[in-house]
Each structure stands twice: as C-alpha cells, then as structure tokens.
mmCIF file of C-alpha atoms and ligand atoms in Angstrom:
data_model
loop_
_atom_site.group_PDB
_atom_site.id
_atom_site.type_symbol
_atom_site.label_atom_id
_atom_site.label_comp_id
_atom_site.label_asym_id
_atom_site.label_seq_id
_atom_site.Cartn_x
_atom_site.Cartn_y
_atom_site.Cartn_z
ATOM 1 C CA UNK A 1 -196.474 90.647 109.869
ATOM 2 C CA UNK A 2 -193.227 90.952 108.073
ATOM 3 C CA UNK A 3 -190.512 93.866 108.370
ATOM 4 C CA UNK A 4 -188.820 93.289 105.466
ATOM 5 C CA UNK A 5 -189.568 96.128 103.135
ATOM 6 C CA UNK A 6 -187.499 95.186 99.309
ATOM 7 C CA UNK A 7 -188.312 91.416 98.186
ATOM 8 C CA UNK A 8 -186.337 91.074 95.349
ATOM 9 C CA UNK A 9 -184.424 88.250 93.779
ATOM 10 C CA UNK A 10 -183.518 89.028 90.004
ATOM 11 C CA UNK A 11 -185.911 90.140 87.077
ATOM 12 C CA UNK A 12 -188.901 90.296 90.110
ATOM 13 C CA UNK A 13 -189.183 93.298 93.006
ATOM 14 C CA UNK A 14 -191.910 94.025 95.502
ATOM 15 C CA UNK A 15 -192.170 96.213 98.300
ATOM 16 C CA UNK A 16 -194.585 96.298 101.475
ATOM 17 C CA UNK A 17 -197.384 98.802 101.205
ATOM 18 C CA UNK A 18 -195.552 100.757 104.433
ATOM 19 C CA UNK A 19 -199.147 103.176 103.755
ATOM 20 C CA UNK A 20 -200.756 99.820 105.073
ATOM 21 C CA UNK A 21 -199.178 99.315 108.069
ATOM 22 C CA UNK A 22 -199.551 97.864 110.279
ATOM 23 C CA UNK A 23 -202.993 96.653 109.451
ATOM 24 C CA UNK A 24 -202.469 95.413 106.417
ATOM 25 C CA UNK A 25 -199.099 93.436 105.143
ATOM 26 C CA UNK A 26 -199.906 93.693 101.604
ATOM 27 C CA UNK A 27 -196.442 93.653 98.480
ATOM 28 C CA UNK A 28 -196.865 94.909 95.735
ATOM 29 C CA UNK A 29 -194.866 94.653 92.570
ATOM 30 C CA UNK A 30 -193.033 97.436 90.891
ATOM 31 C CA UNK A 31 -192.012 96.586 87.487
ATOM 32 C CA UNK A 32 -189.989 99.300 85.821
ATOM 33 C CA UNK A 33 -188.892 102.692 86.633
ATOM 34 C CA UNK A 34 -192.422 105.000 87.155
ATOM 35 C CA UNK A 35 -194.288 102.183 89.434
ATOM 36 C CA UNK A 36 -190.798 102.813 91.260
ATOM 37 C CA UNK A 37 -191.197 106.689 90.590
ATOM 38 C CA UNK A 38 -195.247 106.218 92.672
ATOM 39 C CA UNK A 39 -194.099 104.752 95.210
ATOM 40 C CA UNK A 40 -191.808 106.434 96.023
ATOM 41 C CA UNK A 41 -193.498 109.895 95.164
ATOM 42 C CA UNK A 42 -196.798 108.348 97.099
ATOM 43 C CA UNK A 43 -195.143 106.636 100.335
ATOM 44 C CA UNK A 44 -195.170 103.660 99.991
ATOM 45 C CA UNK A 45 -192.443 103.338 100.747
ATOM 46 C CA UNK A 46 -190.233 105.779 102.455
ATOM 47 C CA UNK A 47 -186.734 106.042 104.746
ATOM 48 C CA UNK A 48 -183.557 107.468 102.428
ATOM 49 C CA UNK A 49 -182.039 104.115 101.832
ATOM 50 C CA UNK A 50 -184.869 102.799 100.819
ATOM 51 C CA UNK A 51 -185.751 105.412 98.840
ATOM 52 C CA UNK A 52 -182.051 104.454 96.640
ATOM 53 C CA UNK A 53 -182.593 100.934 96.685
ATOM 54 C CA UNK A 54 -186.064 101.381 95.082
ATOM 55 C CA UNK A 55 -185.286 103.655 92.483
ATOM 56 C CA UNK A 56 -182.298 101.161 91.209
ATOM 57 C CA UNK A 57 -184.195 98.139 91.854
ATOM 58 C CA UNK A 58 -186.833 99.463 89.198
ATOM 59 C CA UNK A 59 -184.301 100.329 86.515
ATOM 60 C CA UNK A 60 -182.733 96.630 86.970
ATOM 61 C CA UNK A 61 -186.038 95.275 86.860
ATOM 62 C CA UNK A 62 -186.626 96.852 83.915
ATOM 63 C CA UNK A 63 -183.687 96.973 82.086
ATOM 64 C CA UNK A 64 -183.133 92.726 82.312
ATOM 65 C CA UNK A 65 -185.531 91.994 79.881
ATOM 66 C CA UNK A 66 -184.097 94.482 77.091
ATOM 67 C CA UNK A 67 -181.922 95.005 74.003
ATOM 68 C CA UNK A 68 -180.175 98.065 73.288
ATOM 69 C CA UNK A 69 -178.350 99.173 69.928
ATOM 70 C CA UNK A 70 -175.542 100.442 71.194
ATOM 71 C CA UNK A 71 -173.651 101.380 74.123
ATOM 72 C CA UNK A 72 -174.955 105.129 73.563
ATOM 73 C CA UNK A 73 -178.475 103.962 74.239
ATOM 74 C CA UNK A 74 -177.717 102.245 77.021
ATOM 75 C CA UNK A 75 -176.025 105.100 78.499
ATOM 76 C CA UNK A 76 -178.884 107.700 77.605
ATOM 77 C CA UNK A 77 -181.031 105.000 79.145
ATOM 78 C CA UNK A 78 -179.730 104.405 82.672
ATOM 79 C CA UNK A 79 -179.491 108.979 82.773
ATOM 80 C CA UNK A 80 -181.903 109.466 81.983
ATOM 81 C CA UNK A 81 -184.127 107.364 83.617
ATOM 82 C CA UNK A 82 -181.878 107.625 87.098
ATOM 83 C CA UNK A 83 -182.178 111.209 86.958
ATOM 84 C CA UNK A 84 -186.271 110.856 86.863
ATOM 85 C CA UNK A 85 -185.394 109.322 90.506
ATOM 86 C CA UNK A 86 -184.683 111.282 91.641
ATOM 87 C CA UNK A 87 -187.752 113.163 91.365
ATOM 88 C CA UNK A 88 -190.101 112.091 93.430
ATOM 89 C CA UNK A 89 -188.167 113.494 96.342
ATOM 90 C CA UNK A 90 -186.015 116.176 96.371
ATOM 91 C CA UNK A 91 -184.466 115.859 100.678
ATOM 92 C CA UNK A 92 -182.810 112.018 100.314
ATOM 93 C CA UNK A 93 -179.658 112.155 99.381
ATOM 94 C CA UNK A 94 -178.945 108.685 98.580
ATOM 95 C CA UNK A 95 -181.104 108.331 95.513
ATOM 96 C CA UNK A 96 -178.767 111.158 94.436
ATOM 97 C CA UNK A 97 -175.437 109.773 95.041
ATOM 98 C CA UNK A 98 -177.043 106.386 93.391
ATOM 99 C CA UNK A 99 -177.811 107.908 90.377
ATOM 100 C CA UNK A 100 -174.508 109.417 89.891
ATOM 101 C CA UNK A 101 -172.550 106.566 90.956
ATOM 102 C CA UNK A 102 -174.604 104.301 88.145
ATOM 103 C CA UNK A 103 -174.589 106.956 85.387
ATOM 104 C CA UNK A 104 -170.404 106.661 86.194
ATOM 105 C CA UNK A 105 -170.275 103.147 86.274
ATOM 106 C CA UNK A 106 -172.353 102.524 82.603
ATOM 107 C CA UNK A 107 -170.084 105.610 81.402
ATOM 108 C CA UNK A 108 -166.626 103.479 82.553
ATOM 109 C CA UNK A 109 -168.371 100.333 81.418
ATOM 110 C CA UNK A 110 -169.033 102.160 78.256
ATOM 111 C CA UNK A 111 -165.415 102.217 77.595
ATOM 112 C CA UNK A 112 -164.518 98.830 78.765
ATOM 113 C CA UNK A 113 -166.653 96.137 77.279
ATOM 114 C CA UNK A 114 -167.658 95.770 74.206
ATOM 115 C CA UNK A 115 -171.275 94.473 74.078
ATOM 116 C CA UNK A 116 -174.465 96.561 75.733
ATOM 117 C CA UNK A 117 -175.575 93.175 76.845
ATOM 118 C CA UNK A 118 -172.414 93.275 79.196
ATOM 119 C CA UNK A 119 -172.856 96.090 79.988
ATOM 120 C CA UNK A 120 -176.238 95.672 81.424
ATOM 121 C CA UNK A 121 -175.554 92.454 83.550
ATOM 122 C CA UNK A 122 -172.835 94.378 85.116
ATOM 123 C CA UNK A 123 -174.957 97.630 86.340
ATOM 124 C CA UNK A 124 -177.517 94.484 87.302
ATOM 125 C CA UNK A 125 -175.555 93.335 89.339
ATOM 126 C CA UNK A 126 -174.099 96.550 90.635
ATOM 127 C CA UNK A 127 -177.572 97.081 91.627
ATOM 128 C CA UNK A 128 -178.398 94.365 93.465
ATOM 129 C CA UNK A 129 -175.056 94.116 95.363
ATOM 130 C CA UNK A 130 -176.335 97.785 97.270
ATOM 131 C CA UNK A 131 -178.869 95.422 99.056
ATOM 132 C CA UNK A 132 -175.126 93.401 100.435
ATOM 133 C CA UNK A 133 -173.974 96.762 101.375
ATOM 134 C CA UNK A 134 -176.984 98.577 102.666
ATOM 135 C CA UNK A 135 -177.386 95.991 105.863
ATOM 136 C CA UNK A 136 -173.924 95.136 106.657
ATOM 137 C CA UNK A 137 -173.374 98.652 106.615
ATOM 138 C CA UNK A 138 -176.522 98.727 108.725
ATOM 139 C CA UNK A 139 -174.698 96.346 111.047
ATOM 140 C CA UNK A 140 -171.894 97.735 111.775
ATOM 141 C CA UNK A 141 -172.990 101.261 112.176
ATOM 142 C CA UNK A 142 -175.683 99.532 114.814
ATOM 143 C CA UNK A 143 -172.868 98.214 116.303
ATOM 144 C CA UNK A 144 -170.456 100.998 116.077
ATOM 145 C CA UNK A 145 -173.044 102.997 117.523
ATOM 146 C CA UNK A 146 -174.324 101.046 120.213
ATOM 147 C CA UNK A 147 -170.617 100.725 122.219
ATOM 148 C CA UNK A 148 -170.103 104.366 121.795
ATOM 149 C CA UNK A 149 -173.785 104.973 123.765
ATOM 150 C CA UNK A 150 -173.112 103.310 125.786
ATOM 151 C CA UNK A 151 -169.756 104.101 126.341
ATOM 152 C CA UNK A 152 -170.718 107.888 126.979
ATOM 153 C CA UNK A 153 -173.985 106.939 128.756
ATOM 154 C CA UNK A 154 -171.613 104.373 132.139
ATOM 155 C CA UNK A 155 -174.314 102.730 132.398
ATOM 156 C CA UNK A 156 -175.212 99.021 131.486
ATOM 157 C CA UNK A 157 -179.763 99.485 130.314
ATOM 158 C CA UNK A 158 -180.639 102.151 128.204
ATOM 159 C CA UNK A 159 -183.670 104.252 127.982
ATOM 160 C CA UNK A 160 -183.134 105.298 124.056
ATOM 161 C CA UNK A 161 -185.599 107.651 122.352
ATOM 162 C CA UNK A 162 -186.503 107.949 118.908
ATOM 163 C CA UNK A 163 -188.219 109.798 116.057
ATOM 164 C CA UNK A 164 -189.351 109.414 113.170
ATOM 165 C CA UNK A 165 -188.889 105.633 111.254
ATOM 166 C CA UNK A 166 -184.999 104.141 110.986
ATOM 167 C CA UNK A 167 -185.663 100.300 110.885
ATOM 168 C CA UNK A 168 -185.501 98.175 108.918
ATOM 169 C CA UNK A 169 -188.609 98.799 106.355
ATOM 170 C CA UNK A 170 -187.001 101.889 105.821
ATOM 171 C CA UNK A 171 -183.333 100.248 104.540
ATOM 172 C CA UNK A 172 -183.019 96.548 103.332
ATOM 173 C CA UNK A 173 -182.732 95.429 107.096
ATOM 174 C CA UNK A 174 -181.443 96.035 110.543
ATOM 175 C CA UNK A 175 -181.910 99.753 110.142
ATOM 176 C CA UNK A 176 -179.734 102.788 111.307
ATOM 177 C CA UNK A 177 -180.931 104.815 114.295
ATOM 178 C CA UNK A 178 -183.342 101.419 114.965
ATOM 179 C CA UNK A 179 -180.115 99.439 114.051
ATOM 180 C CA UNK A 180 -178.587 101.004 116.732
ATOM 181 C CA UNK A 181 -181.851 99.886 118.951
ATOM 182 C CA UNK A 182 -181.906 97.130 117.661
ATOM 183 C CA UNK A 183 -177.959 95.565 118.469
ATOM 184 C CA UNK A 184 -178.576 97.385 121.532
ATOM 185 C CA UNK A 185 -181.224 95.141 122.363
ATOM 186 C CA UNK A 186 -179.729 92.158 121.473
ATOM 187 C CA UNK A 187 -176.986 92.356 123.918
ATOM 188 C CA UNK A 188 -179.563 93.193 126.620
ATOM 189 C CA UNK A 189 -178.544 96.853 126.665
ATOM 190 C CA UNK A 190 -181.664 97.889 126.669
ATOM 191 C CA UNK A 191 -183.904 99.133 129.842
ATOM 192 C CA UNK A 192 -186.811 100.736 127.627
ATOM 193 C CA UNK A 193 -187.236 102.513 124.385
ATOM 194 C CA UNK A 194 -189.833 105.461 123.732
ATOM 195 C CA UNK A 195 -190.687 106.464 120.122
ATOM 196 C CA UNK A 196 -192.297 109.301 119.372
ATOM 197 C CA UNK A 197 -195.665 109.523 117.029
ATOM 198 C CA UNK A 198 -194.359 111.753 114.646
ATOM 199 C CA UNK A 199 -196.597 113.925 113.225
ATOM 200 C CA UNK A 200 -197.977 114.458 110.932
ATOM 201 C CA UNK A 201 -196.721 111.447 109.232
ATOM 202 C CA UNK A 202 -196.971 108.776 112.383
ATOM 203 C CA UNK A 203 -194.472 107.237 110.746
ATOM 204 C CA UNK A 204 -193.456 106.385 114.664
ATOM 205 C CA UNK A 205 -196.835 105.060 115.881
ATOM 206 C CA UNK A 206 -197.734 103.334 112.638
ATOM 207 C CA UNK A 207 -194.121 101.716 111.536
ATOM 208 C CA UNK A 208 -191.673 102.122 114.478
ATOM 209 C CA UNK A 209 -193.355 101.058 116.948
ATOM 210 C CA UNK A 210 -195.147 97.780 114.781
ATOM 211 C CA UNK A 211 -191.168 97.113 114.470
ATOM 212 C CA UNK A 212 -190.376 97.353 118.300
ATOM 213 C CA UNK A 213 -193.164 95.006 119.364
ATOM 214 C CA UNK A 214 -192.386 92.829 116.358
ATOM 215 C CA UNK A 215 -188.483 92.081 118.063
ATOM 216 C CA UNK A 216 -190.508 92.387 122.040
ATOM 217 C CA UNK A 217 -187.801 95.414 122.676
ATOM 218 C CA UNK A 218 -189.564 96.961 125.907
ATOM 219 C CA UNK A 219 -191.080 99.756 124.386
ATOM 220 C CA UNK A 220 -193.557 103.404 124.762
ATOM 221 C CA UNK A 221 -195.247 105.786 122.573
ATOM 222 C CA UNK A 222 -195.410 109.942 122.782
ATOM 223 C CA UNK A 223 -196.717 111.945 121.075
ATOM 224 C CA UNK A 224 -193.944 114.327 120.171
ATOM 225 C CA UNK A 225 -195.776 117.197 121.719
ATOM 226 C CA UNK A 226 -194.426 114.957 124.994
ATOM 227 C CA UNK A 227 -190.948 115.048 123.797
ATOM 228 C CA UNK A 228 -189.261 117.422 126.749
ATOM 229 C CA UNK A 229 -191.166 116.092 129.813
ATOM 230 C CA UNK A 230 -190.243 112.794 129.084
ATOM 231 C CA UNK A 231 -186.898 113.709 128.916
ATOM 232 C CA UNK A 232 -186.867 115.603 132.449
ATOM 233 C CA UNK A 233 -189.032 113.006 134.323
ATOM 234 C CA UNK A 234 -188.476 109.907 132.706
ATOM 235 C CA UNK A 235 -184.175 109.570 132.856
ATOM 236 C CA UNK A 236 -183.723 109.441 129.062
ATOM 237 C CA UNK A 237 -180.779 108.344 129.198
ATOM 238 C CA UNK A 238 -179.553 108.949 125.113
ATOM 239 C CA UNK A 239 -181.553 110.184 121.990
ATOM 240 C CA UNK A 240 -180.675 108.010 118.557
ATOM 241 C CA UNK A 241 -182.173 109.715 115.043
ATOM 242 C CA UNK A 242 -181.718 108.765 111.606
ATOM 243 C CA UNK A 243 -181.202 111.210 108.395
ATOM 244 C CA UNK A 244 -181.224 112.355 104.552
ATOM 245 C CA UNK A 245 -178.850 114.139 104.290
ATOM 246 C CA UNK A 246 -175.785 114.628 106.906
ATOM 247 C CA UNK A 247 -174.042 117.786 105.030
ATOM 248 C CA UNK A 248 -170.322 118.430 105.055
ATOM 249 C CA UNK A 249 -170.379 120.675 108.731
ATOM 250 C CA UNK A 250 -172.158 118.487 110.535
ATOM 251 C CA UNK A 251 -175.738 119.727 109.474
ATOM 252 C CA UNK A 252 -177.978 117.027 109.582
ATOM 253 C CA UNK A 253 -182.227 116.914 107.632
ATOM 254 C CA UNK A 254 -184.318 114.496 109.046
ATOM 255 C CA UNK A 255 -187.879 114.304 109.433
ATOM 256 C CA UNK A 256 -189.789 117.218 110.921
ATOM 257 C CA UNK A 257 -189.430 117.203 114.567
ATOM 258 C CA UNK A 258 -185.995 115.967 115.072
ATOM 259 C CA UNK A 259 -184.892 120.089 115.445
ATOM 260 C CA UNK A 260 -186.626 120.328 118.696
ATOM 261 C CA UNK A 261 -186.386 116.620 119.928
ATOM 262 C CA UNK A 262 -182.358 118.168 120.079
ATOM 263 C CA UNK A 263 -182.468 121.456 121.392
ATOM 264 C CA UNK A 264 -184.535 119.552 124.217
ATOM 265 C CA UNK A 265 -182.170 117.354 124.291
ATOM 266 C CA UNK A 266 -179.594 119.381 124.492
ATOM 267 C CA UNK A 267 -181.326 121.458 127.300
ATOM 268 C CA UNK A 268 -182.182 118.081 129.340
ATOM 269 C CA UNK A 269 -177.883 117.599 128.884
ATOM 270 C CA UNK A 270 -179.166 113.819 126.676
ATOM 271 C CA UNK A 271 -175.923 112.626 124.206
ATOM 272 C CA UNK A 272 -178.408 113.336 120.245
ATOM 273 C CA UNK A 273 -176.788 110.656 118.429
ATOM 274 C CA UNK A 274 -177.915 111.103 113.825
ATOM 275 C CA UNK A 275 -176.712 107.240 112.916
ATOM 276 C CA UNK A 276 -176.696 107.099 109.123
ATOM 277 C CA UNK A 277 -174.247 104.162 106.419
ATOM 278 C CA UNK A 278 -172.153 106.850 104.346
ATOM 279 C CA UNK A 279 -174.672 107.073 101.606
ATOM 280 C CA UNK A 280 -176.936 109.346 103.665
ATOM 281 C CA UNK A 281 -173.690 112.233 103.533
ATOM 282 C CA UNK A 282 -173.346 114.915 100.947
ATOM 283 C CA UNK A 283 -170.147 116.356 101.226
ATOM 284 C CA UNK A 284 -170.789 118.357 98.507
ATOM 285 C CA UNK A 285 -172.896 121.157 100.147
ATOM 286 C CA UNK A 286 -171.344 123.104 102.680
ATOM 287 C CA UNK A 287 -174.294 123.696 105.175
ATOM 288 C CA UNK A 288 -177.588 122.429 106.746
ATOM 289 C CA UNK A 289 -179.622 125.886 104.654
ATOM 290 C CA UNK A 290 -178.208 124.208 101.025
ATOM 291 C CA UNK A 291 -180.532 121.275 101.354
ATOM 292 C CA UNK A 292 -184.072 121.131 99.513
ATOM 293 C CA UNK A 293 -186.652 120.553 101.703
ATOM 294 C CA UNK A 294 -189.910 118.667 100.489
ATOM 295 C CA UNK A 295 -192.591 120.147 101.507
ATOM 296 C CA UNK A 296 -195.948 117.415 101.571
ATOM 297 C CA UNK A 297 -199.611 118.030 100.443
ATOM 298 C CA UNK A 298 -201.706 119.691 102.911
ATOM 299 C CA UNK A 299 -204.288 116.329 103.702
ATOM 300 C CA UNK A 300 -201.027 114.931 105.302
ATOM 301 C CA UNK A 301 -201.892 116.742 107.818
ATOM 302 C CA UNK A 302 -205.263 118.247 107.885
ATOM 303 C CA UNK A 303 -206.126 114.367 107.835
ATOM 304 C CA UNK A 304 -205.895 110.834 109.341
ATOM 305 C CA UNK A 305 -206.127 107.758 107.477
ATOM 306 C CA UNK A 306 -208.059 109.692 104.703
ATOM 307 C CA UNK A 307 -210.683 111.696 108.013
ATOM 308 C CA UNK A 308 -210.576 114.954 108.304
ATOM 309 C CA UNK A 309 -209.471 116.304 111.356
ATOM 310 C CA UNK A 310 -208.914 119.765 110.712
ATOM 311 C CA UNK A 311 -211.161 122.985 110.367
ATOM 312 C CA UNK A 312 -212.341 123.639 107.125
ATOM 313 C CA UNK A 313 -210.823 126.188 105.163
ATOM 314 C CA UNK A 314 -207.172 126.502 107.494
ATOM 315 C CA UNK A 315 -204.291 126.574 105.303
ATOM 316 C CA UNK A 316 -201.753 124.073 106.589
ATOM 317 C CA UNK A 317 -197.783 124.428 106.045
ATOM 318 C CA UNK A 318 -195.948 120.895 105.859
ATOM 319 C CA UNK A 319 -192.486 120.327 105.319
ATOM 320 C CA UNK A 320 -190.876 117.089 105.518
ATOM 321 C CA UNK A 321 -187.729 117.289 106.738
ATOM 322 C CA UNK A 322 -185.641 120.771 109.381
ATOM 323 C CA UNK A 323 -182.091 120.629 109.238
ATOM 324 C CA UNK A 324 -180.842 120.257 113.172
ATOM 325 C CA UNK A 325 -177.130 122.445 113.319
ATOM 326 C CA UNK A 326 -174.483 120.330 113.802
ATOM 327 C CA UNK A 327 -173.816 121.578 117.031
ATOM 328 C CA UNK A 328 -177.382 119.756 118.723
ATOM 329 C CA UNK A 329 -175.332 116.724 117.886
ATOM 330 C CA UNK A 330 -173.642 116.430 121.036
ATOM 331 C CA UNK A 331 -173.784 112.336 120.715
ATOM 332 C CA UNK A 332 -171.441 111.892 117.743
ATOM 333 C CA UNK A 333 -172.807 110.921 113.367
ATOM 334 C CA UNK A 334 -172.342 107.514 113.385
ATOM 335 C CA UNK A 335 -171.385 105.407 110.358
ATOM 336 C CA UNK A 336 -170.091 102.575 108.843
ATOM 337 C CA UNK A 337 -166.719 104.123 109.377
ATOM 338 C CA UNK A 338 -167.264 105.022 112.774
ATOM 339 C CA UNK A 339 -168.387 107.789 115.826
ATOM 340 C CA UNK A 340 -167.357 111.144 114.894
ATOM 341 C CA UNK A 341 -167.916 114.766 116.245
ATOM 342 C CA UNK A 342 -169.613 117.112 113.417
ATOM 343 C CA UNK A 343 -166.349 118.683 113.306
ATOM 344 C CA UNK A 344 -165.075 115.510 112.461
ATOM 345 C CA UNK A 345 -166.963 114.123 109.848
ATOM 346 C CA UNK A 346 -165.132 116.166 106.561
ATOM 347 C CA UNK A 347 -161.833 115.009 107.382
ATOM 348 C CA UNK A 348 -162.823 111.164 108.544
ATOM 349 C CA UNK A 349 -164.449 110.739 105.843
ATOM 350 C CA UNK A 350 -162.535 112.118 103.495
ATOM 351 C CA UNK A 351 -162.908 109.489 100.338
ATOM 352 C CA UNK A 352 -164.599 107.621 101.689
ATOM 353 C CA UNK A 353 -168.206 108.850 100.522
HETATM 354 O O1 MRU B 1 -190.643 110.807 105.241
HETATM 355 P P1 MRU B 1 -190.343 109.532 105.287
HETATM 356 O O2 MRU B 1 -190.193 108.911 105.358
HETATM 357 O O3 MRU B 1 -189.120 108.585 103.512
HETATM 358 O O4 MRU B 1 -188.442 109.736 106.265
HETATM 359 C C1 MRU B 1 -187.962 109.225 106.722
HETATM 360 C C2 MRU B 1 -186.774 109.446 107.681
HETATM 361 O O5 MRU B 1 -186.720 110.769 107.587
HETATM 362 C C3 MRU B 1 -186.155 108.858 107.896
HETATM 363 O O6 MRU B 1 -185.757 109.539 109.814
HETATM 364 C C4 MRU B 1 -183.756 108.664 107.128
HETATM 365 O O7 MRU B 1 -185.066 108.912 106.089
HETATM 366 C C5 MRU B 1 -183.553 108.038 107.494
HETATM 367 S S1 MRU B 1 -184.651 105.983 107.088
HETATM 368 C C6 MRU B 1 -182.177 105.362 107.521
#
C-alpha cells in the first residue's frame, strides 16, 4: 500500500494509477506530456494540485533529453505543451496557473540567460520545486485549519465530515482538507471522521477511505444521500472540503455534491470550511458562475467498476463539479497564508496568488 500519488526523480516520473485503488497499487511511468495528458484525462491521477504537478513534471521529463537550437524554440515548445496540458480537465485552476507562471518564467530566462541548456535546466528546477512547495503549503494550511476549527468549535475532540479525496493522493503529500484532518489526528483532536462515498466516481469510498484506514484514523463511510441525517443525529462539529477553484468573491468549485453538503451544514449550524493551497485560487474570476464545469462521460454514472447499473436507454447528466456560493462557507477558506472569511479573501491574498 502506498499513499504517494507521484514518484519523481530527475528524468523519471511515475504515478499511482488511482483507477485501480483500493485493490491494486500499481505505478505507471509517464514518459512525457502526452502520457501526462492521458493520465489526467482518464483520472489515473486526479485532484487539483496533483493534476498541476503531474502536468508540469511530464514536461520536465520530456524536455530533459532534448536540445534546442534557439531560445525561441524553447519558448514556443514549452508554451505549446503547457497550453495543451491545460486542456485535459477544465475546472481545476492549478494547472492553468502553473502554465501561466512557467511560460512567463521561460520568457524571463530567455531574456537573461544566453544558452538554451541553462534555460531548460532552470525550468526543470522550477517544476521540481513545485512538489516541495505543495507539500509545505499543505502542512501549513493543515495546521492553520486545524487550529481555527478547534477554536471555533470549542471542543477538544472533533467529529469532522469531508467529501471527495483531498489527501496525499490528490497532492504531493499530506493533503488539503484531509491535511486539516491529518493534523487534527496527529495532535489527538479527532473523535471521528465521516467521509462520503462521493458518487459517481467514488473518490470517497475508494480513496479517502483508503487513506483514513491506512492512517488508522477512526472513520466511517456514508453515502452522499446520508449527509443531512448524519448532521442531524451524529453530532458533526465541522465540514472541511477542498476545491478545484476558488474565485475572488469566495465562490468555490469542488467535487459534485459539495454544494448540497454546504446547504445542509448551514441548515444545521455546522461550520463549513474550504481548504486550499493558494495555487487553487483564481483572482481573475469574479463569480462562481464564470467557472467552467467539466462534464464527464455518462459511463461514469451508469456503471460501477465496469458493470452497468442504470437502466439501458436512460439519459444522463454528469457534471464533475458544482459551485458552492461564498455565503455558505461559514467556517472560512483555509490557505497556507491563514484562514479567511470569503469576503476577506481578495484583500488578504493581494500579491500572494
Ligand atoms: O475529479 P477529481 O477527483 O479530480 O476532483 C477532486 C476534487 O474535487 C478535490 O476536492 C479537489 O481537486 C481538491 S484536491 C486537494
């Protein structure tokens, strides 16, 4: 068993094929951008931070053995490949932010550095640095979110509900919302964790449950349809989820089903947190309605592990994400820079995203 989604050393990238979890732990080599794009599209690797990391590192392994005849050639090659990588899945912003940053970096290096080999190596170093940065951001936001939650709830042992998978498997390690839970658990502040199945793709029952069991965190799986009853009867203290994109007014796109959990939390007076590294924040969009929501193939809804469960002939709608309005994010938005009310986000993160 391994919780490491991405294994990388210079020139060699492997991902844990999450389609096979929890039954098999199989790593697959990613030899370049096309492999990276296919793995992201097929959701062998998923979760907003991991998508960006695998995208960038797939480019790193592709360009390492290459030599470029001019600076323009490096610039154009890198910009084209990064642009392509952003097309695999449209909702998570991290890969788009990474593509923007890396494209600008190459341009900047081009104007300062004389040989193409140095530009290439500097770029690879930057992409490699994303792995450590993601891990340290996760650890910081995990601690900050946990401290905030303990203080707001005012209990020593918490019952926490989460949705989808936001753990080690969705990041370079530790996790975002699951990072908050991991930190609480490490400090002995977890009474119980509830994770939803997260239909239709079951990231909760396949992946989050796998991580919770692996870590020996007391936990229980519930179907998505049980959330309101769970809140009414089981004493849930707080909800924490991740995000694929938080926009400047605090509206948040996350795994389908997040919105209804936030509504239920508000009804029951339970604080609702969104935990993200600042790489998941998109200050260029004002409102959640501006976010493109990915729609996935009908088969992900009509079948389970390849077995058809839906009546033949039925039409399907399969949006992969929904948008939770900022006013339902009552606990706060947890980042590596602190925990903020959605209305404070823009000011608090000015110059930091
Ligand atoms: O479709 P997925 O599995 O990529 O969706 C993942 C989520 O919605 C996560 O909550 C989000 O990406 C944050 S992962 C730290």
